[in-house]
Amino acid sequence: MTATPAPSLRVGNASGFYGDRLSAAHEMLTEGPVDVLTGDYLAELTMAILGRDQLADPSRGYARTFLKQMRECLAIIMERRVRVVTNAGGLNPRGLADKLTELADSLGFEPRIACVTGDDLLDRAEEFNLGTPLTANAYLGAFGIARCLDAGADIVVTGRVTDASLAVGPAVSHFGWTRDDLDALAGATAAGHVIECGTQATGGNYALTGELAGRSLDHPGFPIAEISADGSSVITKHTGSGGAVTVGTVTAQLVYEIAGARYPGPDVTTRLDTVRLTQEGDDRVRISGVTGEDPPPDLKVGLTGISGFRNEVEFLLTGLDARAKADLAERQLRAALARNRPGDLSFEFTPAPDPHGDTQDAATARLRVVARDHDPSVIGRRFGAAAVELALGSYAGFHITAPPRDARPDGVTVTHALVPSTEVEHTVITPDGDLESVPPPERTRELTEVPEPPLPEPLPEGPTRSAPIGLVLGARSGDKGADANVGVWAASDEGWRWLAHTLTVDALREILPETADLRITRHLLPSLRAANFWIEGLLAPGTARREGLDPQAKGLGEWLRARRVRIPESLLPQTAPSETPLPEEGP
């Protein structure tokens, strides 16, 4: 007798970061059916935020907004028997589980709650030569989550697990996969990677907006992965919710924050160069054909630290002689701080829109002063007080934007290390309070780069013109510690042929001058008509970009798309979208 295959598992994600739409969990539960509700809260910088929370109060260290969502949603979850899996536990999953139990008791519910722990390696930092970080957390996998669900958990709270594991764990439990089911694990990992960042899979942050004409992006719905027993899946969203799910939106997420064709994880290495995408209908994209390999022997450990402290003051300079007024304020403030000089002091002058303007605001220039130091007392309130004390003896019309305030952490360093998976105590606390150890994979494989695939046939020669790359290619970019990635894709086979031959590493260095002296690796993904560029050190502490407006490289891809190159006229739109007028012929 042939066993009936398990039905597909409908996994909906309701959070892509700590601070995402608070109403998303309720929307996901009420706008349509889901079997599992997941929530991803742990961006790399979030770990440092939670670490600072714990310095102030050791009982914290988790995403407190999750409790607000559960207060609103727990009745629906229990009534409909939806299972919840979240990494909102952050640095303190047991603490969040306890708070969740208190909340449930107050509402008259008794959900079975389980925890996944063992990722926190801060107390073992010296043992593993990790330095003196603020936080140190290994990225655990899906099998601890699966064990919690097998033990009857209604809600699973984890610390640091890979983002995709939130979806893979429920699939492992539902379908009974083992560590030998590498292709299924890889397929589910691809699906988990697509939905982990919430509405980025449904049209949010999407570059090629012309493809989504007629679809409302005012309030995009959150994504759902319908995972099948073989690991294939369909990415979709609730009917009637905003946004769109297309091959393009799914491609954009697949190439986000990856290093290459091999996507390593604690349970499986997913071959992104084997992913096949098919538009099966409105808002339904199938992911199939994904191949998995044994995972690497080491787990990635995310390390965060506070890079120092900062404070700032802004002088407002109205009317005539603004530059001279700014020079006077700078000399006076430097003199006032001479005995207690900050480690770094920068002055940035912004001219007034019109010194003779019809409004005072239009006639006001600004002098922004930023002080940095490793000692917060050096640039605390007395730094601001030094500026205030100039008030009656400085330039005409002296005023500043805000009173003195305390120094704040200047930023966060994010680095990574590797620790053997056999040395990490992946532990489950079942709903009944039992502690169980989750063994590491028995088979592992060292991670190596995939050889570059053959290039497609080049486009035939023809007329070209100077135009922004973004008229032909989409892009999405992001950060991994000090490194950045830019994933670039074409919507057509012809565009892919042009991309593969034209957008080389050397071309990228020329197009993006900030990358000229950095190591760049290009990985081609022909099945996605995409290329991924891994740029090492672009976001390293002390670099101009880390200090600049985009320290996480979120806008790097859009800068690339705005750059002009010679593009075959056959690829350019006959009539450019109104929001992106086709530029005039350039050099």
Coordinates of C-alpha atoms in Angstrom, one line a residue:
M1 CA 0.0 0.0 0.0
T2 CA 1.5 3.4 -1.0
A3 CA 1.6 6.0 1.7
T4 CA -0.3 9.2 1.1
P5 CA 2.2 12.0 0.7
A6 CA 2.0 14.7 3.2
P7 CA 0.2 17.9 1.9
S8 CA 2.2 21.0 1.3
L9 CA 3.1 23.1 4.3
R10 CA 2.0 26.7 4.1
V11 CA 4.6 28.8 5.9
G12 CA 3.9 32.5 6.2
N13 CA 6.5 35.0 7.4
A14 CA 5.3 38.1 9.4
S15 CA 8.6 39.9 10.2
G16 CA 11.8 40.7 8.3
F17 CA 13.6 42.6 11.0
Y18 CA 13.2 44.0 14.5
G19 CA 11.0 47.0 13.8
D20 CA 9.0 45.6 10.9
R21 CA 5.3 46.2 10.5
L22 CA 3.7 45.5 13.9
S23 CA 0.3 44.5 12.4
A24 CA 1.8 41.9 10.0
A25 CA 1.3 38.9 12.3
H26 CA -2.4 39.7 12.6
E27 CA -2.8 40.4 8.9
M28 CA -1.1 37.1 8.1
L29 CA -3.4 35.2 10.4
T30 CA -6.7 36.8 9.4
E31 CA -6.3 37.4 5.6
G32 CA -5.9 33.7 4.7
P33 CA -4.8 30.3 5.9
V34 CA -1.3 29.5 7.1
D35 CA 0.0 26.4 8.9
V36 CA 3.1 28.0 10.4
L37 CA 3.7 31.6 11.2
T38 CA 7.4 32.7 11.3
G39 CA 9.0 35.9 12.4
D40 CA 12.6 36.9 11.7
Y41 CA 13.9 39.7 13.9
L42 CA 17.7 39.2 14.0
A43 CA 19.6 41.3 11.5
E44 CA 23.3 41.4 12.3
L45 CA 23.1 44.9 13.8
T46 CA 20.1 43.8 15.9
M47 CA 22.3 41.5 17.9
A48 CA 24.3 44.5 19.0
I49 CA 21.2 46.4 19.9
L50 CA 20.0 43.5 22.0
G51 CA 23.5 43.3 23.5
R52 CA 23.3 46.9 24.6
D53 CA 19.8 46.2 26.0
Q54 CA 21.3 43.4 28.1
L55 CA 24.1 45.7 29.4
A56 CA 21.4 47.9 30.8
D57 CA 19.1 45.1 32.0
P58 CA 20.2 41.4 32.0
S59 CA 16.6 40.3 31.8
R60 CA 16.3 41.8 28.3
G61 CA 18.0 40.8 25.1
Y62 CA 14.9 39.7 23.1
A63 CA 12.6 41.4 20.6
R64 CA 9.9 42.9 22.9
T65 CA 7.6 43.7 20.0
F66 CA 7.0 40.0 19.6
L67 CA 5.1 40.1 22.9
K68 CA 2.9 42.9 21.6
Q69 CA 2.1 40.9 18.5
M70 CA 1.3 37.8 20.5
R71 CA -1.0 39.7 22.8
E72 CA -3.1 40.6 19.8
C73 CA -2.8 37.2 18.0
L74 CA -2.6 34.4 20.6
A75 CA -6.3 33.8 20.6
I76 CA -6.3 33.2 16.8
I77 CA -3.2 31.1 16.9
M78 CA -4.7 28.8 19.5
E79 CA -8.1 28.6 17.9
R80 CA -6.7 27.8 14.4
R81 CA -3.8 25.7 15.7
V82 CA -1.2 27.7 13.8
R83 CA 2.3 26.9 15.0
V84 CA 4.7 29.8 15.5
V85 CA 8.4 29.8 15.0
T86 CA 10.5 32.9 15.7
N87 CA 14.1 33.9 16.5
A88 CA 12.7 36.8 18.5
G89 CA 14.5 35.2 21.5
G90 CA 17.7 36.9 20.4
L91 CA 20.2 36.7 23.2
N92 CA 17.6 35.5 25.8
P93 CA 15.2 32.9 24.3
R94 CA 14.4 31.5 27.7
G95 CA 13.6 35.0 29.0
L96 CA 11.2 35.6 26.1
A97 CA 9.6 32.2 26.6
D98 CA 9.0 33.0 30.2
K99 CA 7.4 36.3 29.4
L100 CA 5.3 34.6 26.7
T101 CA 4.1 32.1 29.3
E102 CA 3.1 34.9 31.6
L103 CA 1.3 36.7 28.8
A104 CA -0.6 33.5 27.8
D105 CA -1.6 32.9 31.5
S106 CA -3.0 36.4 31.7
L107 CA -5.1 35.8 28.6
G108 CA -6.3 32.4 29.7
F109 CA -4.3 30.2 27.2
E110 CA -1.8 27.4 27.7
P111 CA 0.3 27.1 24.6
R112 CA 3.1 24.6 24.6
I113 CA 6.3 26.6 24.3
A114 CA 9.7 25.3 23.5
C115 CA 13.2 26.9 23.1
V116 CA 16.3 26.4 21.0
T117 CA 19.5 27.6 22.7
G118 CA 23.2 27.0 22.6
D119 CA 24.1 29.6 20.0
D120 CA 25.4 32.1 22.6
L121 CA 29.2 31.7 22.7
L122 CA 30.1 34.9 24.6
D123 CA 31.2 33.0 27.7
R124 CA 33.4 30.8 25.5
A125 CA 34.9 33.7 23.5
E126 CA 38.4 33.2 24.9
E127 CA 38.2 29.4 24.2
F128 CA 37.5 30.1 20.6
N129 CA 39.8 33.1 20.2
L130 CA 36.9 35.4 19.4
G131 CA 38.4 38.5 21.2
T132 CA 36.2 40.5 23.5
P133 CA 32.9 41.0 21.6
L134 CA 29.7 42.5 22.8
T135 CA 27.8 39.5 21.4
A136 CA 29.0 36.2 19.9
N137 CA 26.4 33.9 18.5
A138 CA 26.7 30.8 16.3
Y139 CA 24.1 30.4 13.5
L140 CA 22.3 27.2 14.4
G141 CA 20.2 25.1 11.9
A142 CA 16.7 23.7 11.5
F143 CA 16.8 20.4 13.3
G144 CA 16.4 21.9 16.8
I145 CA 13.3 23.7 15.7
A146 CA 12.0 20.4 14.2
R147 CA 12.6 18.6 17.4
C148 CA 10.6 21.2 19.3
L149 CA 7.7 20.8 16.9
D150 CA 8.0 17.0 17.1
A151 CA 7.7 17.3 20.9
G152 CA 4.3 19.1 20.4
A153 CA 5.3 22.7 20.7
D154 CA 2.8 25.3 19.6
I155 CA 5.4 28.1 19.8
V156 CA 9.1 27.7 19.2
V157 CA 11.4 30.5 20.4
T158 CA 15.0 30.5 19.3
G159 CA 18.2 32.5 19.7
R160 CA 20.4 32.9 16.6
V161 CA 19.5 30.4 13.9
T162 CA 19.9 31.0 10.2
D163 CA 17.0 33.0 8.9
A164 CA 16.0 30.3 6.5
S165 CA 15.9 27.7 9.3
L166 CA 12.7 29.3 10.6
A167 CA 11.0 27.8 7.5
V168 CA 13.1 24.7 7.1
G169 CA 12.6 23.5 10.6
P170 CA 8.8 23.2 10.3
A171 CA 9.3 21.4 6.9
V172 CA 11.7 18.9 8.5
S173 CA 9.1 18.1 11.2
H174 CA 6.1 18.0 8.8
F175 CA 7.7 15.8 6.1
G176 CA 10.0 13.7 8.4
W177 CA 13.2 14.7 6.5
T178 CA 16.5 13.5 7.8
R179 CA 20.0 15.0 7.3
D180 CA 20.3 12.8 4.2
D181 CA 17.5 14.6 2.4
L182 CA 19.9 17.3 1.1
D183 CA 17.9 18.3 -2.0
A184 CA 14.8 18.7 0.0
L185 CA 16.6 20.7 2.7
A186 CA 18.2 22.9 0.0
G187 CA 14.8 23.6 -1.7
A188 CA 13.3 24.6 1.6
T189 CA 16.3 26.7 2.4
A190 CA 15.8 28.6 -0.9
A191 CA 12.2 29.2 0.0
G192 CA 13.1 30.3 3.5
H193 CA 15.7 32.7 2.1
V194 CA 13.1 34.2 -0.2
I195 CA 10.5 34.9 2.5
E196 CA 12.8 35.7 5.4
C197 CA 12.9 39.5 4.6
G198 CA 9.1 39.8 4.5
T199 CA 7.8 42.2 1.8
Q200 CA 11.1 42.2 -0.1
A201 CA 9.6 39.1 -1.8
T202 CA 6.3 40.8 -2.6
G203 CA 7.5 43.9 -4.4
G204 CA 9.1 45.9 -1.5
N205 CA 12.5 47.4 -2.3
Y206 CA 12.1 46.2 -5.9
A207 CA 14.2 48.0 -8.5
L208 CA 12.2 47.3 -11.7
T209 CA 9.0 49.0 -10.6
G210 CA 7.8 49.2 -14.2
E211 CA 7.2 45.4 -14.1
L212 CA 4.7 45.9 -11.3
A213 CA 2.6 48.6 -13.0
G214 CA -1.0 48.4 -11.9
R215 CA -0.1 46.6 -8.6
S216 CA -0.5 48.6 -5.4
L217 CA 2.7 48.8 -3.3
D218 CA 1.1 51.1 -0.7
H219 CA 0.7 48.2 1.8
P220 CA 2.4 45.0 0.4
G221 CA 1.3 41.7 1.8
F222 CA 3.8 39.4 3.5
P223 CA 5.0 36.3 1.7
I224 CA 4.0 32.6 2.0
A225 CA 6.0 29.6 1.0
E226 CA 4.0 26.5 0.1
I227 CA 6.6 23.8 0.7
S228 CA 6.2 20.3 -0.8
A229 CA 7.6 17.0 0.3
D230 CA 10.4 17.1 -2.2
G231 CA 11.5 20.6 -1.0
S232 CA 10.1 22.4 -4.0
S233 CA 7.8 25.3 -3.2
V234 CA 5.5 28.0 -4.4
I235 CA 6.1 31.6 -3.2
T236 CA 2.8 33.5 -2.9
K237 CA 0.8 35.8 -0.7
H238 CA -2.7 36.1 0.6
T239 CA -5.3 36.9 -2.1
G240 CA -6.2 40.5 -2.1
S241 CA -3.1 41.7 -0.2
G242 CA -0.9 44.4 -1.7
G243 CA 2.2 43.9 -3.7
A244 CA 3.1 41.2 -6.2
V245 CA 5.0 37.9 -6.4
T246 CA 6.8 37.6 -9.7
V247 CA 9.9 35.8 -11.0
G248 CA 11.6 39.2 -10.7
T249 CA 10.7 39.8 -7.0
V250 CA 11.8 36.3 -6.1
T251 CA 15.0 36.6 -8.0
A252 CA 15.8 39.9 -6.3
Q253 CA 15.5 38.2 -2.9
L254 CA 17.5 35.1 -3.9
V255 CA 20.5 37.3 -4.9
Y256 CA 20.3 39.3 -1.7
E257 CA 23.1 39.0 0.8
I258 CA 24.7 36.0 -0.7
A259 CA 28.4 35.4 -1.4
G260 CA 28.2 33.0 -4.4
A261 CA 26.6 30.0 -6.0
R262 CA 27.1 27.9 -2.9
Y263 CA 24.9 29.2 -0.1
P264 CA 26.3 27.5 3.1
G265 CA 24.2 26.7 6.1
P266 CA 24.4 24.5 9.2
D267 CA 22.3 21.7 7.7
V268 CA 23.0 21.9 3.9
T269 CA 24.9 23.9 1.3
T270 CA 22.3 25.1 -1.2
R271 CA 23.4 25.4 -4.8
L272 CA 21.8 28.6 -5.9
D273 CA 23.0 28.0 -9.5
T274 CA 20.5 25.1 -9.7
V275 CA 17.4 27.1 -8.7
R276 CA 14.6 27.2 -11.3
L277 CA 11.8 29.8 -11.2
T278 CA 8.5 29.4 -12.9
Q279 CA 5.6 31.9 -12.9
E280 CA 2.6 29.5 -12.4
G281 CA 0.0 32.2 -12.1
D282 CA -0.8 35.5 -10.5
D283 CA 1.4 35.9 -7.4
R284 CA 2.6 32.3 -7.6
V285 CA 6.2 31.5 -8.4
R286 CA 7.5 27.9 -8.2
I287 CA 11.0 27.2 -6.9
S288 CA 12.2 23.8 -8.1
G289 CA 15.3 21.8 -9.1
V290 CA 17.4 22.9 -6.1
T291 CA 20.4 20.7 -5.4
G292 CA 21.8 20.4 -1.9
E293 CA 25.3 19.3 -0.7
D294 CA 26.7 18.4 2.7
P295 CA 27.1 21.4 4.9
P296 CA 30.5 22.8 5.8
P297 CA 32.1 21.5 9.0
D298 CA 32.1 24.9 10.7
L299 CA 29.3 27.2 11.9
K300 CA 29.4 30.9 11.2
V301 CA 29.6 33.0 14.4
G302 CA 28.4 36.5 14.3
L303 CA 30.4 38.9 16.5
T304 CA 29.4 42.4 17.3
G305 CA 31.0 45.2 19.3
I306 CA 30.6 48.9 20.0
S307 CA 33.1 50.9 17.9
G308 CA 33.0 53.9 20.2
F309 CA 30.7 56.8 21.1
R310 CA 29.6 59.9 19.3
N311 CA 27.8 63.2 20.0
E312 CA 26.9 66.1 17.7
V313 CA 25.7 69.6 17.7
E314 CA 24.4 71.7 14.8
F315 CA 24.9 75.5 14.6
L316 CA 22.4 77.5 12.5
L317 CA 23.8 80.4 10.6
T318 CA 21.3 82.8 9.1
G319 CA 21.7 85.3 6.3
L320 CA 25.0 87.0 5.2
D321 CA 28.5 85.8 5.7
A322 CA 27.4 82.2 6.7
R323 CA 30.8 80.7 5.7
A324 CA 32.7 83.3 7.9
K325 CA 30.2 82.6 10.8
A326 CA 30.9 78.9 10.5
D327 CA 34.7 79.4 10.5
L328 CA 34.3 81.5 13.7
A329 CA 32.2 78.9 15.4
E330 CA 34.7 76.2 14.5
R331 CA 37.7 78.1 15.8
Q332 CA 35.8 78.9 19.1
L333 CA 34.6 75.3 19.6
R334 CA 38.0 73.8 18.9
A335 CA 39.6 76.2 21.5
A336 CA 36.9 75.4 24.0
L337 CA 37.6 71.7 23.7
A338 CA 41.4 72.0 23.7
R339 CA 41.8 70.6 27.2
N340 CA 39.4 67.7 26.6
R341 CA 39.9 67.1 22.9
P342 CA 37.7 64.3 21.4
G343 CA 39.5 61.6 19.5
D344 CA 37.8 62.8 16.3
L345 CA 36.1 66.1 15.6
S346 CA 34.6 66.8 12.2
F347 CA 32.8 69.9 10.8
E348 CA 30.4 69.9 7.9
F349 CA 29.1 73.1 6.4
T350 CA 25.8 73.1 4.4
P351 CA 25.1 76.4 2.6
A352 CA 21.6 78.0 2.8
P353 CA 19.3 77.3 -0.1
D354 CA 19.1 81.1 -0.6
P355 CA 20.9 83.5 1.8
H356 CA 18.5 86.3 0.7
G357 CA 15.4 84.0 0.7
D358 CA 11.8 84.9 1.4
T359 CA 11.7 82.7 4.5
Q360 CA 14.2 82.5 7.3
D361 CA 14.6 78.8 6.9
A362 CA 15.6 79.2 3.3
A363 CA 18.2 81.8 4.4
T364 CA 19.7 79.5 7.1
A365 CA 22.9 77.5 6.6
R366 CA 24.1 74.7 8.9
L367 CA 27.3 73.7 10.6
R368 CA 27.1 70.1 11.8
V369 CA 29.8 69.1 14.3
V370 CA 30.3 65.4 15.1
A371 CA 32.6 64.3 17.9
R372 CA 33.8 60.7 18.4
D373 CA 35.7 59.1 21.2
H374 CA 36.1 55.7 22.9
D375 CA 35.3 57.4 26.2
P376 CA 31.7 58.6 26.4
S377 CA 32.6 61.1 29.2
V378 CA 34.8 63.0 26.8
I379 CA 32.0 63.8 24.4
G380 CA 29.0 63.7 26.8
R381 CA 27.0 66.6 27.9
R382 CA 30.0 68.8 28.4
F383 CA 30.7 68.7 24.7
G384 CA 27.3 70.1 24.0
A385 CA 27.7 72.5 26.9
A386 CA 30.9 73.9 25.3
A387 CA 28.9 74.8 22.2
V388 CA 26.1 76.4 24.3
E389 CA 28.6 78.5 26.2
L390 CA 29.6 80.2 22.9
A391 CA 26.0 81.6 22.6
L392 CA 26.6 85.3 23.6
G393 CA 30.2 85.6 22.4
S394 CA 30.1 84.1 18.9
Y395 CA 28.6 85.0 15.5
A396 CA 25.6 87.2 15.0
G397 CA 22.3 85.3 15.3
F398 CA 23.8 82.4 17.1
H399 CA 21.5 79.4 17.7
I400 CA 21.7 75.6 17.7
T401 CA 19.2 72.9 17.0
A402 CA 19.1 71.0 20.3
P403 CA 20.3 71.3 23.9
P404 CA 23.3 69.2 25.2
R405 CA 22.7 65.5 25.4
D406 CA 24.7 62.3 26.5
A407 CA 27.0 60.5 24.1
R408 CA 25.6 57.6 22.2
P409 CA 27.2 54.5 20.8
D410 CA 28.8 55.5 17.6
G411 CA 28.1 52.4 15.7
V412 CA 28.6 48.7 15.7
T413 CA 31.3 46.5 14.4
V414 CA 30.1 43.3 12.8
T415 CA 32.6 40.5 12.1
H416 CA 32.4 36.7 11.6
A417 CA 34.4 33.8 12.8
L418 CA 34.1 30.0 12.2
V419 CA 33.7 27.4 15.0
P420 CA 33.5 23.6 14.4
S421 CA 29.9 22.5 14.6
T422 CA 30.9 19.7 16.9
E423 CA 32.0 22.2 19.5
V424 CA 28.6 24.1 19.7
E425 CA 26.0 22.8 22.2
H426 CA 22.8 23.0 20.1
T427 CA 20.2 22.4 22.8
V428 CA 16.4 22.1 22.8
I429 CA 14.2 22.8 25.8
T430 CA 11.0 20.9 25.1
P431 CA 7.5 22.1 26.2
D432 CA 7.8 19.7 29.1
G433 CA 11.1 21.3 30.2
D434 CA 13.4 18.5 29.1
L435 CA 16.8 19.4 27.7
E436 CA 17.8 17.6 24.6
S437 CA 21.0 17.9 22.6
V438 CA 20.8 18.2 18.8
P439 CA 23.8 16.4 17.2
P440 CA 25.7 18.0 14.4
P441 CA 25.8 16.6 10.9
E442 CA 27.8 13.4 10.6
R443 CA 28.9 14.3 7.0
T444 CA 30.3 17.7 6.1
R445 CA 32.1 19.1 3.1
E446 CA 34.6 22.0 2.9
L447 CA 33.2 24.9 1.1
T448 CA 34.8 25.7 -2.3
E449 CA 33.8 28.1 -5.1
V450 CA 31.8 26.8 -8.0
P451 CA 33.7 27.1 -11.3
E452 CA 32.4 29.9 -13.5
P453 CA 29.8 28.5 -15.9
P454 CA 30.2 29.0 -19.7
L455 CA 29.3 32.4 -20.9
P456 CA 26.2 32.7 -23.1
E457 CA 26.5 33.8 -26.7
P458 CA 27.2 37.5 -26.9
L459 CA 24.7 39.8 -28.4
P460 CA 25.4 40.7 -32.1
E461 CA 27.0 44.0 -32.6
G462 CA 24.7 47.0 -33.1
P463 CA 24.1 50.6 -32.2
T464 CA 24.6 51.6 -28.6
R465 CA 23.9 54.7 -26.5
S466 CA 24.9 56.0 -23.1
A467 CA 22.2 55.3 -20.6
P468 CA 21.7 54.3 -16.9
I469 CA 22.3 50.6 -16.3
G470 CA 19.0 50.5 -14.4
L471 CA 17.0 50.8 -17.6
V472 CA 18.1 47.3 -18.4
L473 CA 19.1 45.5 -15.1
G474 CA 17.6 45.2 -11.7
A475 CA 19.9 45.1 -8.6
R476 CA 19.7 44.6 -4.8
S477 CA 22.5 45.0 -2.4
G478 CA 23.3 44.5 1.3
D479 CA 25.9 43.9 3.9
K480 CA 27.6 41.0 5.6
G481 CA 29.9 42.4 8.2
A482 CA 32.6 44.5 6.5
D483 CA 31.7 43.1 3.0
A484 CA 29.0 44.0 0.6
N485 CA 27.2 42.2 -2.1
V486 CA 25.4 43.4 -5.2
G487 CA 23.1 41.0 -7.0
V488 CA 22.2 42.1 -10.5
W489 CA 19.7 40.4 -12.9
A490 CA 18.2 40.8 -16.3
A491 CA 14.5 40.3 -17.1
S492 CA 15.2 38.8 -20.5
D493 CA 17.6 36.4 -22.2
E494 CA 19.1 39.1 -24.3
G495 CA 19.7 41.3 -21.2
W496 CA 21.4 38.3 -19.6
R497 CA 23.7 37.8 -22.5
W498 CA 24.7 41.5 -22.3
L499 CA 25.1 41.4 -18.5
A500 CA 27.3 38.3 -18.6
H501 CA 29.7 39.7 -21.1
T502 CA 29.7 43.4 -20.1
L503 CA 29.4 43.7 -16.3
T504 CA 32.7 42.1 -15.4
V505 CA 34.8 42.7 -12.3
D506 CA 36.9 45.3 -14.2
A507 CA 33.8 47.0 -15.4
L508 CA 32.3 47.2 -11.9
R509 CA 35.5 48.8 -10.6
E510 CA 35.3 51.5 -13.3
I511 CA 31.6 52.1 -12.8
L512 CA 31.8 52.2 -9.0
P513 CA 35.1 54.0 -8.2
E514 CA 34.7 53.3 -4.4
T515 CA 35.4 49.6 -5.2
A516 CA 38.5 50.2 -7.4
D517 CA 41.1 49.0 -4.8
L518 CA 39.0 46.2 -3.3
R519 CA 38.8 42.5 -3.9
I520 CA 35.7 41.7 -5.9
T521 CA 34.5 38.2 -6.9
R522 CA 31.8 37.7 -9.5
H523 CA 29.5 34.7 -9.5
L524 CA 27.3 34.0 -12.4
L525 CA 23.9 32.4 -11.9
P526 CA 22.6 31.6 -15.4
S527 CA 19.4 29.9 -14.3
L528 CA 18.4 33.2 -12.6
R529 CA 19.9 35.4 -15.4
A530 CA 21.9 37.0 -12.6
A531 CA 25.3 37.8 -11.4
N532 CA 26.4 38.4 -7.8
F533 CA 29.4 40.6 -6.9
W534 CA 31.0 40.1 -3.5
I535 CA 33.0 43.2 -2.5
E536 CA 35.4 42.7 0.3
G537 CA 36.1 45.4 2.8
L538 CA 33.8 48.0 1.4
L539 CA 32.1 48.5 4.8
A540 CA 35.1 48.0 7.0
P541 CA 35.4 50.3 10.0
G542 CA 37.1 53.5 9.1
T543 CA 36.2 53.5 5.4
A544 CA 34.4 56.4 3.8
R545 CA 31.3 54.3 3.1
R546 CA 31.1 53.0 6.7
E547 CA 31.3 56.6 7.8
G548 CA 29.0 57.9 5.1
L549 CA 25.3 57.8 4.4
D550 CA 24.9 54.1 3.6
P551 CA 27.0 52.0 6.0
Q552 CA 25.0 48.8 5.2
A553 CA 25.3 49.2 1.4
K554 CA 21.5 49.1 1.0
G555 CA 21.5 51.7 -1.7
L556 CA 24.7 50.4 -3.4
G557 CA 22.7 48.5 -6.1
E558 CA 20.6 51.6 -6.9
W559 CA 23.8 53.7 -7.3
L560 CA 25.0 51.1 -9.7
R561 CA 21.8 51.2 -11.7
A562 CA 22.0 55.0 -11.9
R563 CA 25.5 54.9 -13.5
R564 CA 25.7 55.3 -17.3
V565 CA 27.4 52.9 -19.7
R566 CA 27.0 52.1 -23.4
I567 CA 24.0 49.9 -23.8
P568 CA 22.7 48.3 -27.0
E569 CA 19.8 50.2 -28.3
S570 CA 18.0 46.9 -28.8
L571 CA 17.8 46.5 -25.0
L572 CA 16.6 49.9 -24.2
P573 CA 12.9 50.6 -23.8
Q574 CA 11.3 52.2 -26.9
T575 CA 9.4 54.5 -24.6
A576 CA 11.1 54.9 -21.2
P577 CA 8.9 54.9 -18.0
S578 CA 7.8 58.3 -17.0
E579 CA 9.6 58.1 -13.7
T580 CA 12.9 57.3 -15.4
P581 CA 13.1 59.4 -18.6
L582 CA 15.6 58.1 -21.1
P583 CA 18.7 60.3 -20.9
E584 CA 20.0 62.3 -23.8
E585 CA 22.9 60.8 -25.8
G586 CA 26.1 61.0 -23.7
P587 CA 29.7 60.4 -24.3

